[in-house]
Short mmCIF file of C-alpha atoms in Angstrom, two decimals:
data_model
loop_
_atom_site.label_atom_id
_atom_site.label_comp_id
_atom_site.label_asym_id
_atom_site.label_seq_id
_atom_site.Cartn_x
_atom_site.Cartn_y
_atom_site.Cartn_z
CA MET I 25 42.72 -5.79 -51.24
CA LEU I 26 40.24 -8.32 -49.88
CA ARG I 27 40.17 -6.43 -46.59
CA ALA I 28 39.34 -3.28 -48.55
CA ALA I 29 36.79 -5.26 -50.56
CA ARG I 30 34.70 -5.79 -47.45
CA ALA I 31 33.44 -2.24 -47.99
CA LEU I 32 31.77 -3.51 -51.15
CA LEU I 33 29.41 -5.60 -49.05
CA ALA I 34 28.01 -2.45 -47.42
CA MET I 35 27.32 -0.70 -50.72
CA ARG I 36 23.78 -0.64 -52.03
CA HIS I 37 23.94 0.93 -55.49
CA PRO I 38 25.73 -1.00 -58.29
CA LEU I 39 27.37 2.18 -59.64
CA ASP I 40 29.21 2.68 -56.34
CA VAL I 41 30.42 -0.92 -56.54
CA GLU I 42 31.59 -0.57 -60.14
CA LEU I 43 33.42 2.68 -59.38
CA GLY I 44 35.19 1.10 -56.42
CA VAL I 45 36.29 -2.05 -58.25
CA SER I 46 37.30 -0.04 -61.33
CA GLU I 47 39.57 2.06 -59.12
CA MET I 48 41.00 -1.12 -57.63
CA LEU I 49 41.78 -2.57 -61.08
CA GLY I 50 43.14 0.80 -62.21
CA SER I 51 45.75 0.92 -59.46
CA TRP I 52 48.11 -1.08 -61.70
CA TRP I 53 46.71 -0.15 -65.12
CA GLY I 54 49.40 1.21 -67.44
CA GLN I 55 52.26 -0.02 -65.27
CA ARG I 56 55.04 -1.61 -67.30
CA VAL I 57 57.68 -4.14 -66.31
CA PRO I 58 59.88 -5.58 -69.10
CA GLY I 59 58.79 -9.10 -69.98
CA VAL I 60 55.77 -9.05 -67.64
CA ASP I 61 52.09 -8.49 -68.41
CA VAL I 62 51.39 -6.57 -65.21
CA ASP I 63 47.65 -6.30 -65.74
CA ARG I 64 47.23 -10.01 -66.40
CA LEU I 65 49.53 -11.01 -63.55
CA LEU I 66 47.83 -8.88 -60.87
CA SER I 67 44.26 -9.16 -62.14
CA GLU I 68 44.39 -12.95 -62.37
CA GLY I 69 46.26 -13.06 -59.07
CA LEU I 70 43.42 -11.09 -57.48
CA VAL I 71 40.89 -13.57 -58.88
CA ALA I 72 42.90 -16.54 -57.58
CA HIS I 73 43.28 -14.99 -54.13
CA ALA I 74 39.58 -14.09 -53.90
CA THR I 75 38.67 -17.64 -54.89
CA LYS I 76 41.01 -19.14 -52.31
CA ALA I 77 39.60 -16.89 -49.58
CA GLY I 78 36.13 -18.34 -50.06
CA THR I 79 34.44 -15.43 -48.27
CA SER I 80 31.58 -13.08 -49.08
CA ALA I 81 34.14 -10.32 -49.68
CA GLY I 82 35.94 -12.56 -52.16
CA LEU I 83 32.68 -13.38 -53.91
CA ALA I 84 31.89 -9.65 -54.10
CA VAL I 85 35.20 -8.99 -55.84
CA LEU I 86 34.72 -11.89 -58.25
CA THR I 87 31.18 -10.80 -59.11
CA ALA I 88 32.34 -7.28 -59.95
CA VAL I 89 35.45 -8.41 -61.88
CA SER I 90 33.27 -10.78 -63.95
CA VAL I 91 31.63 -7.61 -65.30
CA LEU I 92 34.49 -5.09 -65.23
CA GLY I 93 37.56 -7.18 -66.06
CA PRO I 94 39.41 -5.43 -68.92
CA SER I 95 39.99 -8.69 -70.82
CA PRO I 96 37.56 -11.52 -71.70
CA ARG I 97 39.92 -13.98 -70.01
CA GLN I 98 39.78 -12.09 -66.72
CA ARG I 99 35.99 -11.84 -66.84
CA ASP I 100 35.61 -15.54 -67.64
CA LEU I 101 37.96 -16.60 -64.83
CA ALA I 102 36.16 -14.38 -62.34
CA ASN I 103 32.75 -15.63 -63.47
CA GLU I 104 33.76 -19.29 -63.13
CA ALA I 105 35.23 -18.63 -59.70
CA ALA I 106 32.11 -16.73 -58.59
CA GLN I 107 29.93 -19.66 -59.64
CA THR I 108 32.17 -22.02 -57.68
CA LEU I 109 31.83 -19.97 -54.48
CA SER I 110 28.08 -19.60 -54.98
CA ALA I 111 27.77 -23.37 -55.28
CA GLU I 112 29.54 -23.61 -51.92
CA ASP I 113 26.77 -21.48 -50.36
CA VAL I 114 28.92 -18.37 -49.89
CA ALA I 115 26.52 -15.46 -49.32
CA PRO I 116 26.39 -13.12 -52.35
CA PRO I 117 26.30 -9.30 -52.01
CA MET I 118 22.92 -7.59 -52.20
CA TRP I 119 23.83 -5.96 -55.53
CA ALA I 120 24.94 -9.17 -57.25
CA GLU I 121 21.99 -9.23 -59.67
CA SER I 122 22.16 -5.52 -60.65
CA VAL I 123 25.89 -4.93 -61.15
CA GLY I 124 26.73 -4.65 -64.85
CA THR I 125 23.12 -4.09 -65.94
CA ALA I 126 23.38 -0.39 -66.86
CA ARG I 127 21.70 0.30 -70.21
CA PRO I 128 22.58 3.14 -72.63
CA VAL I 129 20.17 6.04 -73.03
CA THR I 130 21.70 8.78 -75.21
CA ALA I 131 25.09 9.94 -76.51
CA TYR I 132 26.55 13.35 -77.38
CA VAL I 133 29.81 14.98 -78.42
CA SER I 134 30.95 18.30 -76.99
CA GLY I 135 33.95 20.36 -78.06
CA SER I 136 35.02 23.49 -79.89
CA ARG I 137 35.31 24.59 -83.48
CA PHE I 138 39.07 24.22 -83.20
CA GLY I 139 38.50 20.44 -83.05
CA ASP I 140 41.32 19.66 -80.63
CA ILE I 141 39.24 17.53 -78.28
CA ASP I 142 36.00 15.57 -78.46
CA ASN I 143 34.19 15.03 -75.17
CA ILE I 144 32.08 11.92 -75.74
CA ILE I 145 29.15 11.91 -73.31
CA CYS I 146 27.15 8.68 -72.91
CA THR I 147 24.25 8.45 -70.49
CA PHE I 148 23.12 5.23 -68.82
CA ARG I 149 20.60 4.02 -66.28
CA TYR I 150 19.87 0.97 -64.16
CA ASP I 151 16.36 -0.38 -63.92
CA LEU I 152 16.41 0.44 -60.21
CA ASP I 153 17.24 4.13 -60.80
CA PRO I 154 14.51 6.70 -59.99
CA GLY I 155 12.81 7.77 -63.21
CA ALA I 156 14.01 4.73 -65.13
CA ASP I 157 10.46 4.05 -66.27
CA THR I 158 10.34 7.51 -67.94
CA GLY I 159 13.69 7.10 -69.74
CA GLU I 160 15.69 9.48 -67.53
CA ALA I 161 19.45 8.97 -67.33
CA GLY I 162 20.93 7.91 -64.02
CA HIS I 163 24.58 8.72 -64.73
CA ALA I 164 26.88 9.76 -67.56
CA LEU I 165 30.31 8.63 -68.75
CA ILE I 166 32.48 11.44 -70.13
CA ALA I 167 35.51 10.39 -72.20
CA VAL I 168 38.03 12.86 -73.64
CA ILE I 169 39.58 12.10 -77.05
CA ASP I 170 42.67 14.19 -77.83
CA HIS I 171 43.21 14.61 -81.58
CA ASN I 172 46.51 16.44 -81.18
CA ALA I 173 47.94 13.30 -79.59
CA GLY I 174 46.66 11.05 -82.37
CA GLY I 175 43.13 10.45 -81.11
CA VAL I 176 44.04 8.76 -77.82
CA LEU I 177 41.59 8.60 -74.93
CA ARG I 178 43.14 11.08 -72.52
CA ASP I 179 40.70 11.04 -69.61
CA ALA I 180 37.38 9.63 -68.42
CA TRP I 181 35.08 10.08 -65.47
CA VAL I 182 31.49 9.48 -64.34
CA THR I 183 28.86 11.86 -62.97
CA THR I 184 25.42 11.20 -61.53
CA LYS I 185 24.33 14.73 -62.48
CA ALA I 186 23.76 13.81 -66.11
CA ASP I 187 20.85 16.20 -66.73
CA ARG I 188 22.75 19.15 -65.28
CA LEU I 189 25.80 18.32 -67.42
CA LEU I 190 23.78 18.15 -70.63
CA GLU I 191 22.02 21.43 -69.85
CA HIS I 192 25.39 23.12 -69.28
CA CYS I 193 26.71 21.85 -72.64
CA ARG I 194 23.62 23.06 -74.48
CA ARG I 195 23.78 26.48 -72.87
CA GLU I 196 27.52 26.83 -73.60
CA ALA I 197 27.00 25.91 -77.28
CA ALA I 198 24.22 28.52 -77.53
CA ASP I 199 26.14 31.31 -75.78
CA THR I 200 29.71 30.72 -77.02
CA ALA I 201 30.58 31.09 -80.70
CA MET I 202 33.42 28.55 -80.61
CA ALA I 203 31.63 25.85 -78.56
CA THR I 204 29.95 22.86 -80.23
CA PHE I 205 27.48 20.27 -78.96
CA ALA I 206 25.73 17.58 -81.00
CA GLU I 207 23.89 14.33 -80.46
CA LEU I 208 25.39 10.99 -81.51
CA THR I 209 23.87 7.60 -81.93
CA PRO I 210 25.05 5.24 -79.16
CA ALA I 211 26.51 3.00 -81.86
CA ARG I 212 28.60 5.84 -83.27
CA ALA I 213 29.77 6.72 -79.77
CA ARG I 214 30.93 3.14 -79.32
CA THR I 215 33.01 3.28 -82.50
CA LEU I 216 34.68 6.55 -81.44
CA LEU I 217 35.42 5.26 -77.95
CA GLU I 218 36.74 1.90 -79.16
CA ASN I 219 39.12 3.68 -81.52
CA GLY I 220 40.27 5.95 -78.70
CA PHE I 221 40.88 3.00 -76.38
CA ASN I 222 42.79 1.12 -79.09
CA ARG I 223 45.15 4.06 -79.64
CA THR I 224 45.62 4.53 -75.92
CA HIS I 225 46.58 0.89 -75.54
CA GLN I 226 49.00 1.23 -78.48
CA VAL I 227 50.81 3.98 -76.58
CA LEU I 228 50.92 2.14 -73.27
CA ASN I 229 51.98 -1.17 -74.82
CA SER I 230 54.83 0.17 -76.95
CA HIS I 231 58.14 1.98 -76.59
CA ALA I 232 58.26 5.68 -77.53
CA GLY I 233 60.55 4.98 -80.48
CA ASN I 234 58.34 2.27 -81.95
CA ARG I 235 54.83 3.70 -81.87
CA PRO I 236 52.66 3.86 -84.97
CA VAL I 237 52.75 7.21 -86.80
CA ARG I 238 49.25 8.05 -85.58
CA VAL I 239 50.27 8.13 -81.90
CA THR I 240 53.90 9.25 -82.23
CA GLY I 241 53.17 12.45 -80.33
CA ALA I 242 51.41 10.70 -77.45
CA GLY I 243 53.18 9.70 -74.28
CA ASP I 244 52.54 8.46 -70.79
CA GLU I 245 52.17 12.07 -69.67
CA HIS I 246 48.88 12.26 -71.58
CA PHE I 247 47.35 9.76 -69.13
CA SER I 248 48.88 10.94 -65.85
CA GLY I 249 47.20 13.34 -63.48
CA GLY I 250 43.71 12.46 -64.71
CA SER I 251 41.20 9.87 -63.69
CA LEU I 252 41.49 7.55 -66.69
CA ALA I 253 43.25 4.80 -64.77
CA ALA I 254 40.60 4.75 -62.04
CA HIS I 255 37.76 4.70 -64.58
CA HIS I 256 39.43 2.56 -67.25
CA ALA I 257 37.68 -0.73 -66.41
CA LEU I 258 34.30 0.94 -65.90
CA ALA I 259 34.60 2.92 -69.14
CA LEU I 260 35.43 -0.24 -71.11
CA ALA I 261 32.41 -1.99 -69.60
CA ARG I 262 30.17 0.92 -70.63
CA VAL I 263 31.57 0.81 -74.17
CA ARG I 264 30.72 -2.90 -74.36
CA ALA I 265 27.16 -2.02 -73.28
CA LEU I 266 26.71 0.29 -76.29
CA PRO I 267 25.34 -1.26 -79.50
CA PRO I 268 27.89 -1.87 -82.28
CA GLU I 269 27.78 0.32 -85.37
CA THR I 270 26.68 -1.64 -88.42
CA ALA I 271 28.55 0.46 -91.00
CA PRO I 272 31.25 2.52 -89.24
CA THR I 273 32.33 5.70 -91.01
CA SER I 274 36.05 5.56 -91.71
CA GLU I 275 38.40 8.52 -91.57
CA PRO I 276 39.30 10.27 -94.84
CA VAL I 277 42.13 8.63 -96.74
CA TRP I 278 44.77 10.91 -98.25
CA PRO I 279 46.90 9.10 -100.84
CA ARG I 280 50.10 10.66 -102.04
CA ASP I 281 48.65 12.25 -105.17
CA ARG I 282 45.84 13.90 -103.21
CA ARG I 283 48.33 15.33 -100.71
CA ALA I 284 50.45 16.64 -103.57
CA MET I 285 47.43 18.39 -105.11
CA LEU I 286 46.65 20.05 -101.76
CA ALA I 287 50.25 21.23 -101.43
CA ALA I 288 50.20 22.59 -104.99
CA ARG I 289 46.99 24.54 -104.29
CA PHE I 290 48.59 26.11 -101.22
CA LEU I 291 51.89 26.95 -102.95
CA ALA I 292 49.95 28.66 -105.76
CA SER I 293 47.92 30.78 -103.32
CA GLU I 294 48.39 34.41 -102.34
CA GLU I 295 49.18 33.39 -98.76
CA SER I 296 52.36 31.59 -99.85
CA ALA I 297 53.50 34.24 -102.35
CA GLU I 298 55.91 35.86 -99.89
CA LEU I 299 57.77 32.66 -99.05
CA SER I 300 61.22 33.22 -100.52
CA ASP I 301 62.63 29.66 -100.62
CA SER I 302 60.17 27.66 -102.71
CA TYR I 303 62.00 24.37 -102.24
CA ALA I 304 62.08 24.67 -98.46
CA ALA I 305 58.44 25.80 -98.49
CA SER I 306 57.45 22.75 -100.51
CA ARG I 307 59.24 20.39 -98.10
CA CYS I 308 57.73 22.11 -95.05
CA VAL I 309 54.16 22.03 -96.33
CA ASP I 310 54.57 18.32 -97.09
CA HIS I 311 55.29 17.75 -93.39
CA ILE I 312 52.34 19.94 -92.33
CA ILE I 313 49.98 17.99 -94.57
CA ALA I 314 51.43 14.64 -93.44
CA TYR I 315 50.79 15.54 -89.80
CA GLY I 316 47.18 16.48 -90.53
CA CYS I 317 46.54 13.34 -92.59
CA ASP I 318 48.39 10.76 -90.49
CA VAL I 319 47.89 12.06 -86.95
CA ASP I 320 44.84 14.32 -87.00
CA ALA I 321 42.15 11.97 -88.32
CA GLY I 322 42.70 12.94 -91.97
CA ARG I 323 42.15 16.67 -91.35
CA PRO I 324 45.13 18.57 -92.81
CA LEU I 325 43.11 21.80 -93.06
CA ARG I 326 42.35 21.91 -89.34
CA VAL I 327 44.41 24.53 -87.50
CA SER I 328 44.38 25.53 -83.85
CA PRO I 329 46.75 26.92 -81.20
CA ARG I 330 47.16 23.51 -79.57
CA LYS I 331 47.70 21.73 -82.86
CA VAL I 332 50.42 24.21 -83.81
CA GLU I 333 52.21 23.64 -80.51
CA SER I 334 51.89 19.86 -80.78
CA PHE I 335 53.19 19.87 -84.35
CA LEU I 336 56.13 22.19 -83.74
CA LEU I 337 57.24 21.11 -80.29
CA THR I 338 56.39 17.40 -80.19
CA TRP I 339 55.83 15.78 -83.56
CA LEU I 340 58.51 17.46 -85.68
CA PRO I 341 61.36 16.97 -83.16
CA ARG I 342 60.48 13.29 -82.74
CA ARG I 343 59.62 12.38 -86.28
CA VAL I 344 61.18 14.54 -88.99
CA VAL I 345 64.68 15.48 -90.12
CA LEU I 346 64.75 19.10 -91.30
CA LEU I 347 67.57 20.72 -93.21
CA PRO I 348 68.78 24.02 -91.65
CA GLU I 349 66.97 26.06 -94.31
CA GLU I 350 63.78 24.06 -93.70
CA GLN I 351 64.04 24.62 -89.97
CA GLN I 352 64.29 28.37 -90.56
CA ALA I 353 61.41 28.37 -93.03
CA MET I 354 59.01 26.16 -91.07
CA PRO I 355 57.39 28.87 -88.84
CA HIS I 356 56.83 31.16 -91.84
CA VAL I 357 55.39 28.36 -93.98
CA LEU I 358 53.16 27.29 -91.11
CA ALA I 359 51.93 30.88 -90.67
CA ALA I 360 51.02 31.05 -94.36
CA TRP I 361 49.29 27.68 -94.07
CA ILE I 362 47.24 28.89 -91.08
CA ARG I 363 46.07 31.96 -93.00
CA TRP I 364 45.20 29.78 -96.02
CA ALA I 365 43.67 26.72 -94.30
CA GLY I 366 41.87 28.44 -91.41
CA PRO I 367 39.05 29.99 -93.49
CA ARG I 368 38.70 26.71 -95.43
CA PHE I 369 38.14 24.95 -92.10
CA GLU I 370 35.45 27.56 -91.47
CA LEU I 371 37.26 29.24 -88.58
CA PRO I 372 36.42 32.88 -87.86
CA LYS I 373 39.15 35.51 -88.19
CA THR I 374 39.56 35.76 -84.41
CA ALA I 375 40.34 32.03 -84.24
CA VAL I 376 42.86 32.29 -87.09
CA ASP I 377 44.55 35.24 -85.34
CA ALA I 378 44.69 33.30 -82.07
CA THR I 379 46.36 30.41 -83.88
CA LEU I 380 48.94 32.76 -85.42
CA ASP I 381 49.67 34.24 -82.00
CA ALA I 382 50.26 30.74 -80.62
CA LEU I 383 52.61 30.01 -83.52
CA TRP I 384 54.84 33.01 -82.87
CA GLU I 385 54.89 32.25 -79.14
CA ALA I 386 55.98 28.67 -79.88
CA THR I 387 58.63 29.63 -82.44
CA ALA I 388 61.31 30.42 -79.85
CA ASP I 389 60.71 27.09 -78.12
CA PHE I 390 60.80 25.33 -81.50
CA THR I 391 64.22 26.81 -82.25
CA SER I 392 65.59 25.40 -78.99
CA THR I 393 63.53 22.18 -78.95
CA TYR I 394 64.25 21.02 -82.49
CA LEU I 395 67.79 19.73 -82.32
CA ASP I 396 69.78 19.06 -85.46
CA PRO I 397 70.15 15.25 -85.42
CA ALA I 398 73.47 15.50 -87.21
CA ALA I 399 74.89 17.65 -84.42
CA SER I 400 73.04 15.81 -81.64
CA TYR I 401 74.35 12.39 -82.68
CA GLY I 402 77.71 13.59 -83.98
CA LEU I 403 76.91 12.40 -87.51
CA ARG I 404 77.55 13.88 -90.91
CA ARG I 405 74.48 14.93 -92.89
CA GLU I 406 75.41 12.38 -95.54
CA ALA I 407 75.16 9.68 -92.88
CA ILE I 408 71.76 11.01 -91.75
CA ARG I 409 70.51 10.82 -95.34
CA ARG I 410 71.75 7.23 -95.68
CA LEU I 411 70.09 6.20 -92.43
CA LEU I 412 66.87 8.16 -92.96
CA PRO I 413 65.97 8.21 -96.65
CA ASP I 414 62.34 8.55 -95.55
CA ASP I 415 63.12 11.34 -92.99
CA ASP I 416 61.68 9.17 -90.20
CA LEU I 417 63.68 10.47 -87.25
CA SER I 418 62.12 7.96 -84.85
CA ALA I 419 63.88 5.17 -86.78
CA LEU I 420 67.41 6.56 -86.37
CA ALA I 421 68.49 4.62 -83.27
CA ARG I 422 67.30 1.19 -84.46
CA ARG I 423 68.74 1.68 -87.93
CA MET I 424 72.11 2.67 -86.48
CA PHE I 425 71.92 -0.50 -84.39
CA ALA I 426 71.04 -2.61 -87.44
CA PHE I 427 73.69 -1.10 -89.74
CA PRO I 428 76.18 0.91 -87.65
CA LEU I 429 78.60 1.29 -90.56
CA LEU I 430 76.08 3.52 -92.35
CA ALA I 431 76.93 6.18 -89.77
CA SER I 432 80.65 5.96 -90.53
CA ASP I 433 82.82 7.46 -93.23
CA LEU I 434 83.95 3.98 -94.26
CA VAL I 435 81.14 3.60 -96.79
CA ALA I 436 80.77 7.27 -97.74
CA GLU I 437 82.66 7.03 -101.03
CA SER I 438 80.70 3.98 -102.21
CA ALA I 439 77.27 4.63 -100.76
CA SER I 440 75.52 2.95 -103.69
CA GLU I 441 77.33 -0.32 -102.94
CA PHE I 442 76.08 -0.27 -99.35
CA ASP I 443 72.45 0.69 -99.88
CA PRO I 444 70.39 -1.02 -97.13
CA ALA I 445 67.31 -0.77 -99.32
CA THR I 446 68.74 -3.49 -101.59
CA ARG I 447 69.68 -7.07 -100.79
CA THR I 448 73.11 -6.59 -102.33
CA GLY I 449 73.74 -3.49 -100.22
CA ARG I 450 72.58 -5.17 -97.04
CA ARG I 451 74.75 -8.21 -97.67
CA ALA I 452 77.76 -5.97 -98.38
CA LEU I 453 77.24 -4.10 -95.11
CA LEU I 454 76.87 -7.31 -93.16
CA ARG I 455 79.95 -8.90 -94.71
CA LEU I 456 81.85 -5.85 -93.52
CA ASP I 457 80.26 -5.68 -90.11
CA HIS I 458 78.91 -9.12 -89.16
CA PHE I 459 80.07 -9.34 -85.56
CA GLY I 460 83.36 -7.65 -86.48
CA GLU I 461 83.92 -9.75 -89.58
CA TYR I 462 85.83 -8.86 -92.72
CA ASP I 463 85.94 -10.71 -95.97
CA THR I 464 89.32 -11.94 -97.25
CA SER I 465 87.97 -14.26 -99.89
CA GLY I 466 88.38 -11.79 -102.73
CA TRP I 467 91.67 -10.73 -104.35
CA PRO I 468 93.08 -8.13 -104.48
CA ARG I 469 92.11 -6.64 -101.11
CA GLY I 470 89.69 -3.72 -101.41
CA LYS I 471 89.51 -0.39 -99.64
CA HIS I 472 86.65 -1.70 -97.50
CA SER I 473 88.64 -4.59 -96.05
CA ALA I 474 89.82 -4.49 -92.44
CA ASP I 475 93.28 -3.10 -93.35
CA ASN I 476 91.86 -0.58 -95.87
CA GLY I 477 93.36 -2.48 -98.79
CA ASN I 478 96.96 -2.52 -97.46
CA GLY I 479 97.73 -6.14 -98.27
CA THR I 480 101.02 -7.81 -97.42
CA GLY I 481 102.06 -8.30 -101.00
CA ALA I 482 100.95 -9.39 -104.45
CA ASP I 483 103.03 -12.51 -104.26
CA GLU I 484 100.80 -13.99 -101.57
CA ALA I 485 98.02 -16.35 -102.62
CA PRO I 486 94.45 -15.30 -101.93
CA ASN I 487 92.96 -16.73 -98.74
CA THR I 488 89.59 -18.38 -99.23
CA ASP I 489 88.72 -18.35 -95.52
CA THR I 490 86.50 -15.74 -93.97
CA ARG I 491 87.92 -14.70 -90.60
CA THR I 492 86.79 -12.32 -87.89
CA VAL I 493 88.90 -9.45 -86.65
CA ASP I 494 89.84 -11.45 -83.55
CA GLY I 495 91.09 -14.31 -85.70
CA GLY I 496 88.15 -16.63 -85.07
CA PRO I 497 86.09 -18.37 -87.71
CA GLY I 498 83.80 -16.15 -89.74
CA ALA I 499 80.11 -16.35 -90.45
CA SER I 500 78.66 -18.78 -92.93
CA GLU I 501 76.35 -17.75 -95.73
CA GLU I 502 73.44 -19.16 -93.73
CA GLU I 503 74.38 -17.01 -90.72
CA LEU I 504 74.73 -13.95 -92.91
CA ALA I 505 71.30 -14.60 -94.41
CA ALA I 506 69.76 -14.89 -90.92
CA HIS I 507 71.45 -11.66 -89.83
CA GLU I 508 70.24 -9.97 -93.00
CA ARG I 509 66.63 -10.93 -92.23
CA LEU I 510 67.03 -9.57 -88.70
CA ALA I 511 68.62 -6.33 -89.92
CA GLU I 512 65.86 -5.83 -92.48
CA ARG I 513 63.25 -6.20 -89.74
CA LEU I 514 65.06 -3.70 -87.56
CA TRP I 515 65.37 -1.28 -90.46
CA ASN I 516 61.60 -1.41 -91.07
CA GLY I 517 60.64 -1.66 -87.40
CA GLU I 518 58.67 -4.88 -87.89
CA PRO I 519 57.46 -5.95 -85.46
CA PRO I 520 57.82 -3.02 -83.01
CA ALA I 521 58.43 -5.54 -80.22
CA LEU I 522 61.76 -6.46 -81.86
CA TRP I 523 63.45 -3.12 -81.22
CA GLU I 524 61.79 -2.81 -77.82
CA ALA I 525 63.33 -6.13 -76.82
CA ALA I 526 66.72 -5.04 -78.16
CA GLN I 527 66.59 -1.86 -76.08
CA ARG I 528 65.72 -3.78 -72.93
CA LEU I 529 68.69 -6.09 -73.47
CA LEU I 530 71.02 -3.16 -74.10
CA ASP I 531 69.75 -1.43 -70.95
CA ARG I 532 70.70 -4.54 -68.96
CA GLY I 533 74.30 -4.18 -70.12
CA HIS I 534 74.41 -6.72 -72.95
CA SER I 535 76.72 -5.94 -75.85
CA ARG I 536 75.46 -5.48 -79.39
CA ARG I 537 76.94 -8.87 -80.32
CA GLU I 538 75.01 -10.55 -77.49
CA VAL I 539 71.77 -8.76 -78.32
CA LEU I 540 71.99 -9.73 -81.98
CA SER I 541 72.70 -13.34 -81.05
CA THR I 542 69.68 -13.43 -78.72
CA LEU I 543 67.37 -11.88 -81.31
CA LEU I 544 68.57 -14.27 -84.01
CA THR I 545 67.79 -17.21 -81.73
CA VAL I 546 64.28 -15.90 -81.02
CA LEU I 547 63.61 -15.35 -84.73
CA ASP I 548 64.77 -18.85 -85.53
CA ASP I 549 62.66 -20.47 -82.79
CA ALA I 550 59.41 -18.57 -83.42
CA ASP I 551 56.65 -20.44 -85.23
CA ASP I 552 54.84 -17.37 -86.57
CA GLU I 553 54.52 -13.62 -86.04
CA ASP I 554 52.29 -13.95 -82.98
CA ASP I 555 54.68 -16.41 -81.40
CA LEU I 556 57.59 -14.09 -82.27
CA VAL I 557 55.97 -11.10 -80.55
CA GLU I 558 55.20 -13.20 -77.47
CA ARG I 559 58.79 -14.47 -77.26
CA LEU I 560 60.19 -10.94 -77.71
CA THR I 561 57.91 -9.58 -74.99
CA GLU I 562 59.30 -12.16 -72.58
CA LEU I 563 62.93 -11.07 -73.11
#
């Protein structure tokens, strides 16, 4: 990389330097290795190597990284190292004083009335740019925020033809009925971009099964094939150059009662009158509203062809358990919702019709894509209901890991006694399942004991020892309490790093017993939540 960095010494304009170094830093951005912070390892390794080289090329890299480093730690390390080399009389590059000095000029948002994507356009200039004294923009950063994927930043790039770009957007908004273009304050643009970056980092720093609801539908594929990686460091630096918003506008909050009122208004409308199964329709519209409120920036009334496809083919299969009658009703309920919500979102009839066409085209794929979890996992529907009382399909695997007996018929007849939502139920499950343990302390033997209540005879005295199925000593009350705390965390997915660590250990061939033992040790050793997450990340 230092050999390639020699090209930086020949560059004259700071934007060319920043683009080159941003691409260098982006070559490993988003790469994941279990237990390793790849970005920190390679970025700080680059700083250390450049410092050790003690050359002008090394100083050029350090000067640029001190401005573009994605984290404050990286920028501080690079800045200290650059000062060290400068003090040793290493010749600085000609652009050393101008790199990182771009100042914001204007900001805009471009998109369509469907509202799927916001193109945030921020213009900047250096003092050395032609026309800087008249306020002309020298270049523009364009960042794409995808609302169907939860508001992640999907792509970013830079153009030096800022005036031509803005003129194109204005002309398109004037000539195309569905196009939109509006000016933003630079401070508002910063808020929107920071939120987009935060959600993008949530996706890249978490496992697919443990992402927050907002970004459940986002995946690594949303960031591949574009130029976000190459422009990531530069885009972050430009966001830091924008002024902060003093009173950021928050997204609309939809509490449960407000969602219920919206559903009631829809179910009482003419558009829903032809829906034959009112119960299934009510359940389906609850999911439609939840997607709009939780994923789509608090906009349940927004409808579009892309949102329909994302909802049907990505979010529902990953997040929601539908009964067979709900699965059959969903396309028809969604069609009625589109006809009802579209005009309220101020969409023209042609846009509503286009959304309906997209729905019917996606219906066949939905039928094949949405797999019945009961059939897919070989579970009874009663077991699915016990494991997913909140219908959160993404939690199924970790809850089966935490309480595997909930998926069996062993507890079916006494489900209330083994309710994982209560401490008594959790303790009963763990007494039955704690590393293969069964409880012989009670008398007579019950139907949930290891031999299904077939004791050897009433003339035998009760045994007060707790033994495991392999004859070894059983778990103490303290051990059961620790396992209960771990199982409760797994059930709730808190913190997400816990289940991610468990999956990594399972992928390496460790048994469930070994994984539980490792996690219990980490929980016991951690000082606080931050320390716990750090320890789990290192597993």
